[in-house]
CSV table of C-alpha atoms in Angstrom, one decimal:
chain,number,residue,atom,x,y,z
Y,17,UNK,CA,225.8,-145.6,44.0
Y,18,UNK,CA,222.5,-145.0,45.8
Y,19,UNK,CA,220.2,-143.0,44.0
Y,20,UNK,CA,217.8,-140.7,46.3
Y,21,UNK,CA,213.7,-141.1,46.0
Y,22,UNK,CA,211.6,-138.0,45.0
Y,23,UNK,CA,209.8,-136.6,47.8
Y,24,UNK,CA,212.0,-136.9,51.1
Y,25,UNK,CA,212.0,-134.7,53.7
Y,26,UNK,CA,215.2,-134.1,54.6
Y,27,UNK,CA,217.9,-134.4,56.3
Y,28,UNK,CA,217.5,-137.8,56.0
Y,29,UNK,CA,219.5,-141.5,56.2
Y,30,UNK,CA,218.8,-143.4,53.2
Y,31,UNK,CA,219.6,-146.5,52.7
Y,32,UNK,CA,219.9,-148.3,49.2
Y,33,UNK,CA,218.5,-152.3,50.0
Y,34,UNK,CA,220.3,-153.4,47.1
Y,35,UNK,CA,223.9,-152.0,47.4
Y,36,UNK,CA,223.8,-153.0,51.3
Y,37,UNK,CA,222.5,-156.7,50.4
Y,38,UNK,CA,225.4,-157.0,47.9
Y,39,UNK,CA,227.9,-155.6,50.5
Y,40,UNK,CA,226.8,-158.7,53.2
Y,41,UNK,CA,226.7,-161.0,50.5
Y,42,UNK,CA,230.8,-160.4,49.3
Y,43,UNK,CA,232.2,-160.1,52.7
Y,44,UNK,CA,230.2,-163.5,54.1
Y,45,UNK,CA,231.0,-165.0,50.5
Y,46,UNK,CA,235.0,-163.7,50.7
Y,47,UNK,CA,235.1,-164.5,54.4
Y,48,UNK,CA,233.8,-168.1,53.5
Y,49,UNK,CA,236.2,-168.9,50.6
Y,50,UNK,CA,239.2,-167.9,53.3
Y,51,UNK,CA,237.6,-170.2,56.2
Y,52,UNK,CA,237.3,-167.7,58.2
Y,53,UNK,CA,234.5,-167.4,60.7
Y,54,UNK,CA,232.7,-163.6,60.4
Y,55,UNK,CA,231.7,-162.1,63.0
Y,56,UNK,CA,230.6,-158.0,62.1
Y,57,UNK,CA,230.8,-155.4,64.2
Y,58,UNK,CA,227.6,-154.0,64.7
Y,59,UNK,CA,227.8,-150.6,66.2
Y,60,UNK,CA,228.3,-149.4,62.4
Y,61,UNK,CA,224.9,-150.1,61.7
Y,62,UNK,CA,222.6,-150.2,65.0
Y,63,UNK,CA,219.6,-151.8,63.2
Y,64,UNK,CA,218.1,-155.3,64.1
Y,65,UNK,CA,216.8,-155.6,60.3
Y,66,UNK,CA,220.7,-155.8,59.5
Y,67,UNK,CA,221.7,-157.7,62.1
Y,68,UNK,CA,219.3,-160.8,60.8
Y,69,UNK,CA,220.5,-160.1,57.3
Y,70,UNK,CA,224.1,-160.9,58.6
Y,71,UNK,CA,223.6,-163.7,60.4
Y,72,UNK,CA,221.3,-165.2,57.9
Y,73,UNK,CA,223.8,-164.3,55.3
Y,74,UNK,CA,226.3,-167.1,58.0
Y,75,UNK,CA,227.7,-165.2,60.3
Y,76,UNK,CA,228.3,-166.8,63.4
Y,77,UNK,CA,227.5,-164.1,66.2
Y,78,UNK,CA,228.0,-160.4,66.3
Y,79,UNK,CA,230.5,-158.2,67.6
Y,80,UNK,CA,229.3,-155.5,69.7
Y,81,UNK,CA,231.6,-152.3,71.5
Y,82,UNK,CA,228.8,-151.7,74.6
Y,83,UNK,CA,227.2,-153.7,77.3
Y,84,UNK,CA,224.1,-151.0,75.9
Y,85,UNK,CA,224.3,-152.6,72.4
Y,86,UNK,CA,224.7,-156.2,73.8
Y,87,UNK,CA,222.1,-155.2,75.4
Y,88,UNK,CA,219.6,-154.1,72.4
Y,89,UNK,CA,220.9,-157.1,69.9
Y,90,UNK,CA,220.1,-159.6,72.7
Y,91,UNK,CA,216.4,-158.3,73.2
Y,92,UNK,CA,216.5,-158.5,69.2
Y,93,UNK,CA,217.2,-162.0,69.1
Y,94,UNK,CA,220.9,-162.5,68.5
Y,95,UNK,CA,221.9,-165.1,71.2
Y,96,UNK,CA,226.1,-164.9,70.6
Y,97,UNK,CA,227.5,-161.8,71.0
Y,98,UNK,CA,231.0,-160.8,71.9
Y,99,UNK,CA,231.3,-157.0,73.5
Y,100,UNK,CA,234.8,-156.2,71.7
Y,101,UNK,CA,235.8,-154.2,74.1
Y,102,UNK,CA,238.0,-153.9,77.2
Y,103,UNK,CA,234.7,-153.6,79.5
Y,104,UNK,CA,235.5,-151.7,83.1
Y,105,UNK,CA,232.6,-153.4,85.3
Y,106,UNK,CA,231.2,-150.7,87.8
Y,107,UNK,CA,228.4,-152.0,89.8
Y,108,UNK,CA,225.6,-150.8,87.4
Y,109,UNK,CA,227.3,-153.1,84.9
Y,110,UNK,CA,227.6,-156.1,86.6
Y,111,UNK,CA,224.5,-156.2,87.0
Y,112,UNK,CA,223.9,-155.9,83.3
Y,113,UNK,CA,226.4,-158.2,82.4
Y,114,UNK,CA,225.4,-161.1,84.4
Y,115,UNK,CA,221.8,-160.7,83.4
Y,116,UNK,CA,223.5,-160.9,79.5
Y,117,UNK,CA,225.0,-164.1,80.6
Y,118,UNK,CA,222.0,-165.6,81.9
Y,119,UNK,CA,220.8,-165.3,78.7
Y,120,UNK,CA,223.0,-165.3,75.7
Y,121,UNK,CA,226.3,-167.0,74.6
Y,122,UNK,CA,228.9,-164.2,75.8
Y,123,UNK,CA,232.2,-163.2,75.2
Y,124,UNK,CA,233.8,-160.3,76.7
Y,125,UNK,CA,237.1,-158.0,76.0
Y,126,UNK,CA,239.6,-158.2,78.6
Y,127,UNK,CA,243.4,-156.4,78.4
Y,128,UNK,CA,244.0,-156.3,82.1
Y,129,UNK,CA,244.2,-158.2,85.4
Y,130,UNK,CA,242.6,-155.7,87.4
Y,131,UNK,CA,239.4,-155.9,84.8
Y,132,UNK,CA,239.4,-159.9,84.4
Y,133,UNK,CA,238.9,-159.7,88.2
Y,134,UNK,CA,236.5,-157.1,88.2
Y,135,UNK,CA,234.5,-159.4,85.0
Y,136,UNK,CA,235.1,-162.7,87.0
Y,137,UNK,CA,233.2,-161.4,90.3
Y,138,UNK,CA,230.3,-160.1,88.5
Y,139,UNK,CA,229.1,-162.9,86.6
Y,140,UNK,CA,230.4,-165.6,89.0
Y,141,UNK,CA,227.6,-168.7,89.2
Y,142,UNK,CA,225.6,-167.1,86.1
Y,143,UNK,CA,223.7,-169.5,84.0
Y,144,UNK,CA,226.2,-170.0,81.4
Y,145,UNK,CA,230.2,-169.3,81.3
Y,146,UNK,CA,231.3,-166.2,80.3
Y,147,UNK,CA,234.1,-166.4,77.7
Y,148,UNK,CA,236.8,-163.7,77.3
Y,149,UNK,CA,239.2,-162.9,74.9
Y,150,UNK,CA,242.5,-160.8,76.0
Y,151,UNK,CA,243.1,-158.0,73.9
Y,152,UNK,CA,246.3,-157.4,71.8
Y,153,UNK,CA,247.9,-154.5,70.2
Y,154,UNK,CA,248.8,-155.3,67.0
Y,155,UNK,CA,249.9,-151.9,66.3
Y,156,UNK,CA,247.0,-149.2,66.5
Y,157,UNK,CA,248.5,-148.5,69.6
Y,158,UNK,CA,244.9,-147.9,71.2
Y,159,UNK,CA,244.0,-150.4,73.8
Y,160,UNK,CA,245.4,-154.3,74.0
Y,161,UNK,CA,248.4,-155.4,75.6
Y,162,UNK,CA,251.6,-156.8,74.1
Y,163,UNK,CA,251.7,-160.3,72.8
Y,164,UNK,CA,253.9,-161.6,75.3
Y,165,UNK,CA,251.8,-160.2,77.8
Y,166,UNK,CA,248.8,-161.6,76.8
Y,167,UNK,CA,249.0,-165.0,79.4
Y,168,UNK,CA,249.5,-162.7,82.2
Y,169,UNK,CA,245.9,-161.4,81.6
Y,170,UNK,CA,244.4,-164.7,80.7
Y,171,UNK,CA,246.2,-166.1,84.1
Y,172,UNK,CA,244.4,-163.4,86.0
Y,173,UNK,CA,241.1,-164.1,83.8
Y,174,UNK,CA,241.0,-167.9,84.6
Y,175,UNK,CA,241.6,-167.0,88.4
Y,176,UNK,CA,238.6,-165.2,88.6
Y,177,UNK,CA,237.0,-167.7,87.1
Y,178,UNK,CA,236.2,-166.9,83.7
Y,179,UNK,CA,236.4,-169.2,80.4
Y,180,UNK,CA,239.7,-167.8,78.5
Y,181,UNK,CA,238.7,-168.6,75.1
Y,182,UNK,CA,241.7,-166.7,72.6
Y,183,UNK,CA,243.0,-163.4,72.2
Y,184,UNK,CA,241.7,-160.9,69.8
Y,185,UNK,CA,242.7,-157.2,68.5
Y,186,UNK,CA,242.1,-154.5,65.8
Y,187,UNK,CA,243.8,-153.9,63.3
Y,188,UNK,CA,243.5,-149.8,63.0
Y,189,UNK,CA,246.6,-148.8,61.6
Y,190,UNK,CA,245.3,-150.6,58.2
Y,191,UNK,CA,243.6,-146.9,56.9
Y,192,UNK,CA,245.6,-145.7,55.4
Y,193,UNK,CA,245.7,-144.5,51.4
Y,194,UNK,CA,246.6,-147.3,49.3
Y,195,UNK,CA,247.3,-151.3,49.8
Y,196,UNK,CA,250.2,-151.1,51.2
Y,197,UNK,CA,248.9,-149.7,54.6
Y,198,UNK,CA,246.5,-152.1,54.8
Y,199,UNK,CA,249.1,-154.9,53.7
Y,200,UNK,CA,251.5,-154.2,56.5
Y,201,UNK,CA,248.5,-153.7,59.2
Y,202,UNK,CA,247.2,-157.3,58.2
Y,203,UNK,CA,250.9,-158.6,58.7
Y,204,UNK,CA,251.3,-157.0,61.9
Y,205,UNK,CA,247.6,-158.5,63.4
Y,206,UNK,CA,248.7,-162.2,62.4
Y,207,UNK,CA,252.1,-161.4,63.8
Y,208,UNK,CA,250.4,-160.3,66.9
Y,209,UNK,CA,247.7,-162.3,67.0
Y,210,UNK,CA,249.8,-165.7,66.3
Y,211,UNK,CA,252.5,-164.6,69.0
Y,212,UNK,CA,250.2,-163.7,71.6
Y,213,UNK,CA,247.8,-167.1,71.2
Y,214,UNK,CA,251.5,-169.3,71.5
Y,215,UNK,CA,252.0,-167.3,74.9
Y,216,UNK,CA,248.4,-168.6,75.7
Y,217,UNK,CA,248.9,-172.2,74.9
Y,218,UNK,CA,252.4,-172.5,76.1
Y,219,UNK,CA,250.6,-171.8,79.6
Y,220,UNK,CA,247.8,-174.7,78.7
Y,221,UNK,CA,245.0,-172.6,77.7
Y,222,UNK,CA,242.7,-173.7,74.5
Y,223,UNK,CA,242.6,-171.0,72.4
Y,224,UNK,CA,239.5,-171.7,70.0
Y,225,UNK,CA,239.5,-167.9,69.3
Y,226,UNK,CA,241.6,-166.1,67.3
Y,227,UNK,CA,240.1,-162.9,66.5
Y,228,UNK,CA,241.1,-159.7,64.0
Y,229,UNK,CA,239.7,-158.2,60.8
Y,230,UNK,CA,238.7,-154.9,60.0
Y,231,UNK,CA,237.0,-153.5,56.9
Y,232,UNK,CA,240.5,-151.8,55.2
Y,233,UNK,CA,242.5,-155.4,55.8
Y,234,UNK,CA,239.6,-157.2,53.8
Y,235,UNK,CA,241.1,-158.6,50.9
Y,236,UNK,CA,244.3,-158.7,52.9
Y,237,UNK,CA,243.4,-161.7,54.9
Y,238,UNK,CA,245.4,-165.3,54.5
Y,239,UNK,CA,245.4,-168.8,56.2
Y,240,UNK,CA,247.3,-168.7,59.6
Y,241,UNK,CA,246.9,-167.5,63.0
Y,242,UNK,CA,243.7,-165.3,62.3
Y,243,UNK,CA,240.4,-167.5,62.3
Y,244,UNK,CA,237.6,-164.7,62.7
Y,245,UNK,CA,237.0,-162.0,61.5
Y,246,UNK,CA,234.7,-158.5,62.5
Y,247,UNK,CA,234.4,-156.3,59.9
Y,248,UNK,CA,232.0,-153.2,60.3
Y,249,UNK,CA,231.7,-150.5,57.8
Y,250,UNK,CA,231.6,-152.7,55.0
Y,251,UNK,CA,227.6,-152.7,55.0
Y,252,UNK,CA,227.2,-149.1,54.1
Y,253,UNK,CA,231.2,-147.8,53.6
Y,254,UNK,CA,231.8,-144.6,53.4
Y,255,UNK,CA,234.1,-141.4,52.2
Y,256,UNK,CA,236.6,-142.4,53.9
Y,257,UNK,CA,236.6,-145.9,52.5
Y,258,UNK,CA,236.2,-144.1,49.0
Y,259,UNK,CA,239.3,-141.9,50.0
Y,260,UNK,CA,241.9,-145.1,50.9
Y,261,UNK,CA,240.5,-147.6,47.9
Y,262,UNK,CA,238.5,-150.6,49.8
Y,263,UNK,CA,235.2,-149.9,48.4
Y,264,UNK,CA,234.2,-147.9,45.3
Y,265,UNK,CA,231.4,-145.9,44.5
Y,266,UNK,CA,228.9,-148.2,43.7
Y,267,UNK,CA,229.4,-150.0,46.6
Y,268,UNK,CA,228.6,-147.4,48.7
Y,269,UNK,CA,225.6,-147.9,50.4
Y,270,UNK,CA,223.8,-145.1,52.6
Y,271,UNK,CA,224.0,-141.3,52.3
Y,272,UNK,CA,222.6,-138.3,53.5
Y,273,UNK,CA,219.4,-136.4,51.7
Y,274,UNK,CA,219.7,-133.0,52.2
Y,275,UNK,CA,218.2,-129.7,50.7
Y,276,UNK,CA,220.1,-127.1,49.2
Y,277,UNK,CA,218.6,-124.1,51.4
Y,278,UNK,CA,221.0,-121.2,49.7
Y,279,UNK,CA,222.8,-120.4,47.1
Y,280,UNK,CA,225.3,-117.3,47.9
Y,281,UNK,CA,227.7,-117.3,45.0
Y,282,UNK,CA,228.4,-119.4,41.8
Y,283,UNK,CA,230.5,-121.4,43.8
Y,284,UNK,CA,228.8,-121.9,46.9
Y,285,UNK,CA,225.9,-123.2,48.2
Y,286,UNK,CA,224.3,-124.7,51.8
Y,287,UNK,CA,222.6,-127.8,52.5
Y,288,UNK,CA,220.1,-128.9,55.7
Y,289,UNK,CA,222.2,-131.4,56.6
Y,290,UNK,CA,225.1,-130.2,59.4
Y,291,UNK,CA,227.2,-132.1,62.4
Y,292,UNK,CA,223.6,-133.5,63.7
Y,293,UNK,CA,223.1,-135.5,60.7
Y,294,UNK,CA,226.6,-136.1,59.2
Y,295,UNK,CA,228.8,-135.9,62.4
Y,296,UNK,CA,231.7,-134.3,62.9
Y,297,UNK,CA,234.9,-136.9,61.4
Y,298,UNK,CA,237.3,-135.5,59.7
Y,299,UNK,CA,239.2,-137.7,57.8
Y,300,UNK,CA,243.0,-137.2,56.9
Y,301,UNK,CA,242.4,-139.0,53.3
Y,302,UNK,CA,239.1,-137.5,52.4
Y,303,UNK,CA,239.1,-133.4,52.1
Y,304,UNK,CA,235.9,-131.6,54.1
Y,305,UNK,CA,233.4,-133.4,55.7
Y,306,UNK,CA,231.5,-135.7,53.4
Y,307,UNK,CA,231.4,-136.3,49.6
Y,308,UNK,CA,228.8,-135.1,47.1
Y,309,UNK,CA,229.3,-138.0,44.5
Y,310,UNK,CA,226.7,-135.8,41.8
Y,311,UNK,CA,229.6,-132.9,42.0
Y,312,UNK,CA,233.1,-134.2,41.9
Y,313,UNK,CA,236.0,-131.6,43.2
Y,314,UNK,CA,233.2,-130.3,45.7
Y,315,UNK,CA,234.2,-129.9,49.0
Y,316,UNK,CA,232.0,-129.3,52.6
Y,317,UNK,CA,234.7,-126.9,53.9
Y,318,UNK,CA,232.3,-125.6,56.3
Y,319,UNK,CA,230.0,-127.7,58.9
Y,320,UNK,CA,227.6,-126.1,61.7
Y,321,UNK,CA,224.9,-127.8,63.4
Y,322,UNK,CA,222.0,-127.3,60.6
Y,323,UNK,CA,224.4,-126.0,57.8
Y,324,UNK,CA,227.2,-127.2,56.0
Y,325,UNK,CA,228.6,-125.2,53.2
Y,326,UNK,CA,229.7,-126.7,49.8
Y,327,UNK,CA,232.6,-125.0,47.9
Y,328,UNK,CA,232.5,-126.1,44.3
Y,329,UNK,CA,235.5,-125.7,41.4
Y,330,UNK,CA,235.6,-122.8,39.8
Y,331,UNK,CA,233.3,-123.0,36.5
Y,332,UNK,CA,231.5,-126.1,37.8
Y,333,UNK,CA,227.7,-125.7,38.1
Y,334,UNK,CA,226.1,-126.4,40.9
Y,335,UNK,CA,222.4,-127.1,42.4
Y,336,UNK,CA,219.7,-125.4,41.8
Y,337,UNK,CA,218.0,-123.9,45.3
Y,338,UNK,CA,215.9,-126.9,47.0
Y,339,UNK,CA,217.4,-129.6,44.9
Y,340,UNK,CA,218.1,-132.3,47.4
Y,341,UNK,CA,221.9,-133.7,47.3
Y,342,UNK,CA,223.4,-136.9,48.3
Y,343,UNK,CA,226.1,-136.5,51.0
Y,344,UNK,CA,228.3,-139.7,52.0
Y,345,UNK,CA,229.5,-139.2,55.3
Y,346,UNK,CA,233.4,-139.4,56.2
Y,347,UNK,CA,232.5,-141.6,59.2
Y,348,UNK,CA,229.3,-144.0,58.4
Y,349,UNK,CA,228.9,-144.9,61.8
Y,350,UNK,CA,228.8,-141.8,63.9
Y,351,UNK,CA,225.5,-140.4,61.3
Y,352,UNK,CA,224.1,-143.6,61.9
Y,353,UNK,CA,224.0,-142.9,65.9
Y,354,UNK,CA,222.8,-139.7,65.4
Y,355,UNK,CA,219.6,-141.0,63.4
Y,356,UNK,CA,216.4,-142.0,65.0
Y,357,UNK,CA,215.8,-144.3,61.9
Y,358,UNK,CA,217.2,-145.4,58.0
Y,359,UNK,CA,215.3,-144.5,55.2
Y,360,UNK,CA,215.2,-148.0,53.1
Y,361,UNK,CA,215.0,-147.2,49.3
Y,362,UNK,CA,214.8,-149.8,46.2
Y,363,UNK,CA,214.2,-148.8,42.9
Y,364,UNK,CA,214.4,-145.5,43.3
Y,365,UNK,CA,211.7,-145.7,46.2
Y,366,UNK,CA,211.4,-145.7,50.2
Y,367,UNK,CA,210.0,-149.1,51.0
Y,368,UNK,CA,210.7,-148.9,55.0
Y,369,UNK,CA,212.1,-147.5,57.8
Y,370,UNK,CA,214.0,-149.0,60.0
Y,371,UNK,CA,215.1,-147.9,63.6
Y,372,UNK,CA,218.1,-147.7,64.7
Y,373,UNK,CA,217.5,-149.8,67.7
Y,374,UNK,CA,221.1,-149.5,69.6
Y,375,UNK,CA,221.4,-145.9,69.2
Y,376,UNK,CA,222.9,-143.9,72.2
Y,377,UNK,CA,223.5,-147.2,73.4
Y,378,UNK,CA,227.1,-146.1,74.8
Y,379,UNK,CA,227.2,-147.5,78.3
């Protein structure tokens, strides 16, 4: 667990090199040993630094939920990148989009005829095809059409002129507390996943892409329909995580610095760090809104914008006033988009700072 420098000024993202090193280095290893390609999803992290770390560690491209992000990766140097998302082209992003695939090797989410058209017209006679992958629900029930739908969308995707390259979906339903959520939602994405790609060849399309993976079904994964793989939270993890078993505490890789700024009672006290630093989540496995790994049983039962109030068990002793406290947050990746930059700490010190490049990137 990531052990806070002397010295910060807080609030503050830190970063522990080490732990987040280790964490790229299992899943690329564990993705490997499976033969799976990994492809991570970057908008947990936002930061070129780890970007280069991924793909140097063998990942094959990065997975991206914006045009904006694409967008920021692509001026960073990553040249395949595949916006996992079910993009709706307006006229300010076609113009983006076709500029992206002028320049990069581009894959793009489609889950409807109406948007495959929309996609097709905007990037028609760009520099290089754009590939797209229809969108499944395996059971998150979020965005994704049914399996059996799927060639409808890729029929309407090669009509306007795109490259249908597979199908892909996400597997959300797997957090959950315990393995047996995460069992089932693995199942159901390779059910999903294998159904939909058979509806896809029986029409004649190649599928080369087959695409799943989340970081609760790690572990989970097995030989068969599923050949890639886009974990995101894995790099830092966070409460949440903690809360439904997929990572434990020293795996944990990023938390909050804050300053206890009050003490009102025995079992109460308020750190610098509110909603603009640790965001909002809630989580239904983790109680309050982050977790204090120095004080176990404590709970941030209340969150402002500057403030969030720590209740501790009765008899437990708490910080003393200005003692700076870690905070994991419930929901890694919402913190990280609030952040201008990640404190980078090794040994107990801060040896850089890195931007987070694709923040606000949401368009």
């Amino acid at each position: 667990m990531l052990h806070l420098p002397e010295g910060l000024a807080t609030p503050a993202l830190v970063v522990d090199a080490d732990v987040l090193e280790a964490n790229v280095a299992r899943m690329a290893a564990a993705a490997r040993s499976g033969g799976f390609a990994l492809r991570p999803h970057a908008k947990t992290h936002k930061c070129a630094e780890i970007a280069r770390l991924q793909l140097a560690s063998g990942a094959r491209g990065l997975s991206v939920a914006t045009v904006g992000e694409a967008e920021v990766f692509a001026g960073a140097g990553v040249d395949d990148l595949f916006v996992a998302y079910p993009v709706w082209v307006d006229r300010d992003r076609a113009r983006r989009v076709r500029a992206l695939a002028d320049t990069v090797a581009l894959r793009v989410g489609v889950e409807s005829a109406e948007g495959a058209r929309r996609l097709g017209a905007a990037v028609r006679g760009a520099d290089r095809p754009v590939r797209v992958l229809v969108e499944v629900d395996s059971g998150n029930h979020r965005t994704g059409v049914r399996p059996a739908d799927a060639g409808a969308v890729a029929g309407a995707a090669a009509d306007a002129g795109l490259d249908v390259a597979g199908v892909f979906t996400f597997p959300g339903h797997g957090y959950g507390p315990g393995a047996d959520a995460r069992e089932r939602a693995a199942r159901d994405e390779e059910h999903a996943l294998g159904e939909a790609a058979e509806a896809l060849r029986g029409l004649g399309f190649d599928v080369r892409t087959v695409s799943g993976g989340s970081t609760p079904t790690a572990g989970r994964w097995r030989p068969g329909p599923v050949g890639e793989l886009r974990p995101g939270v894995y790099v830092f993890n966070d409460a949440t995580q903690l809360a439904i078993g997929t990572c434990a505490e020293d795996e944990v890789a990023l938390a909050a610095a804050a300053t206890v700024v009050a003490v009102p009672a025995p079992d109460r006290f308020v750190l610098d760090a509110g909603s603009k630093v640790l965001g909002s989540d809630r989580s239904p496995w983790a109680p309050g809104h982050g977790h204090l790994p120095r004080f176990p049983g404590a709970v941030v039962d209340g969150l402002w914008e500057h403030h969030a109030v720590v209740r501790l068990p009765q008899g437990t002793p708490g910080p003393r006033l200005g003692e700076v406290v870690a905070v994991v947050p419930n929901h890694v990746c919402t913190p990280v988009n609030l952040a201008d930059e990640l404190l980078v700490a090794r040994g107990g010190a801060v040896v850089d700072r890195w931007r987070v490049a694709a923040r606000g990137a949401n368009t």
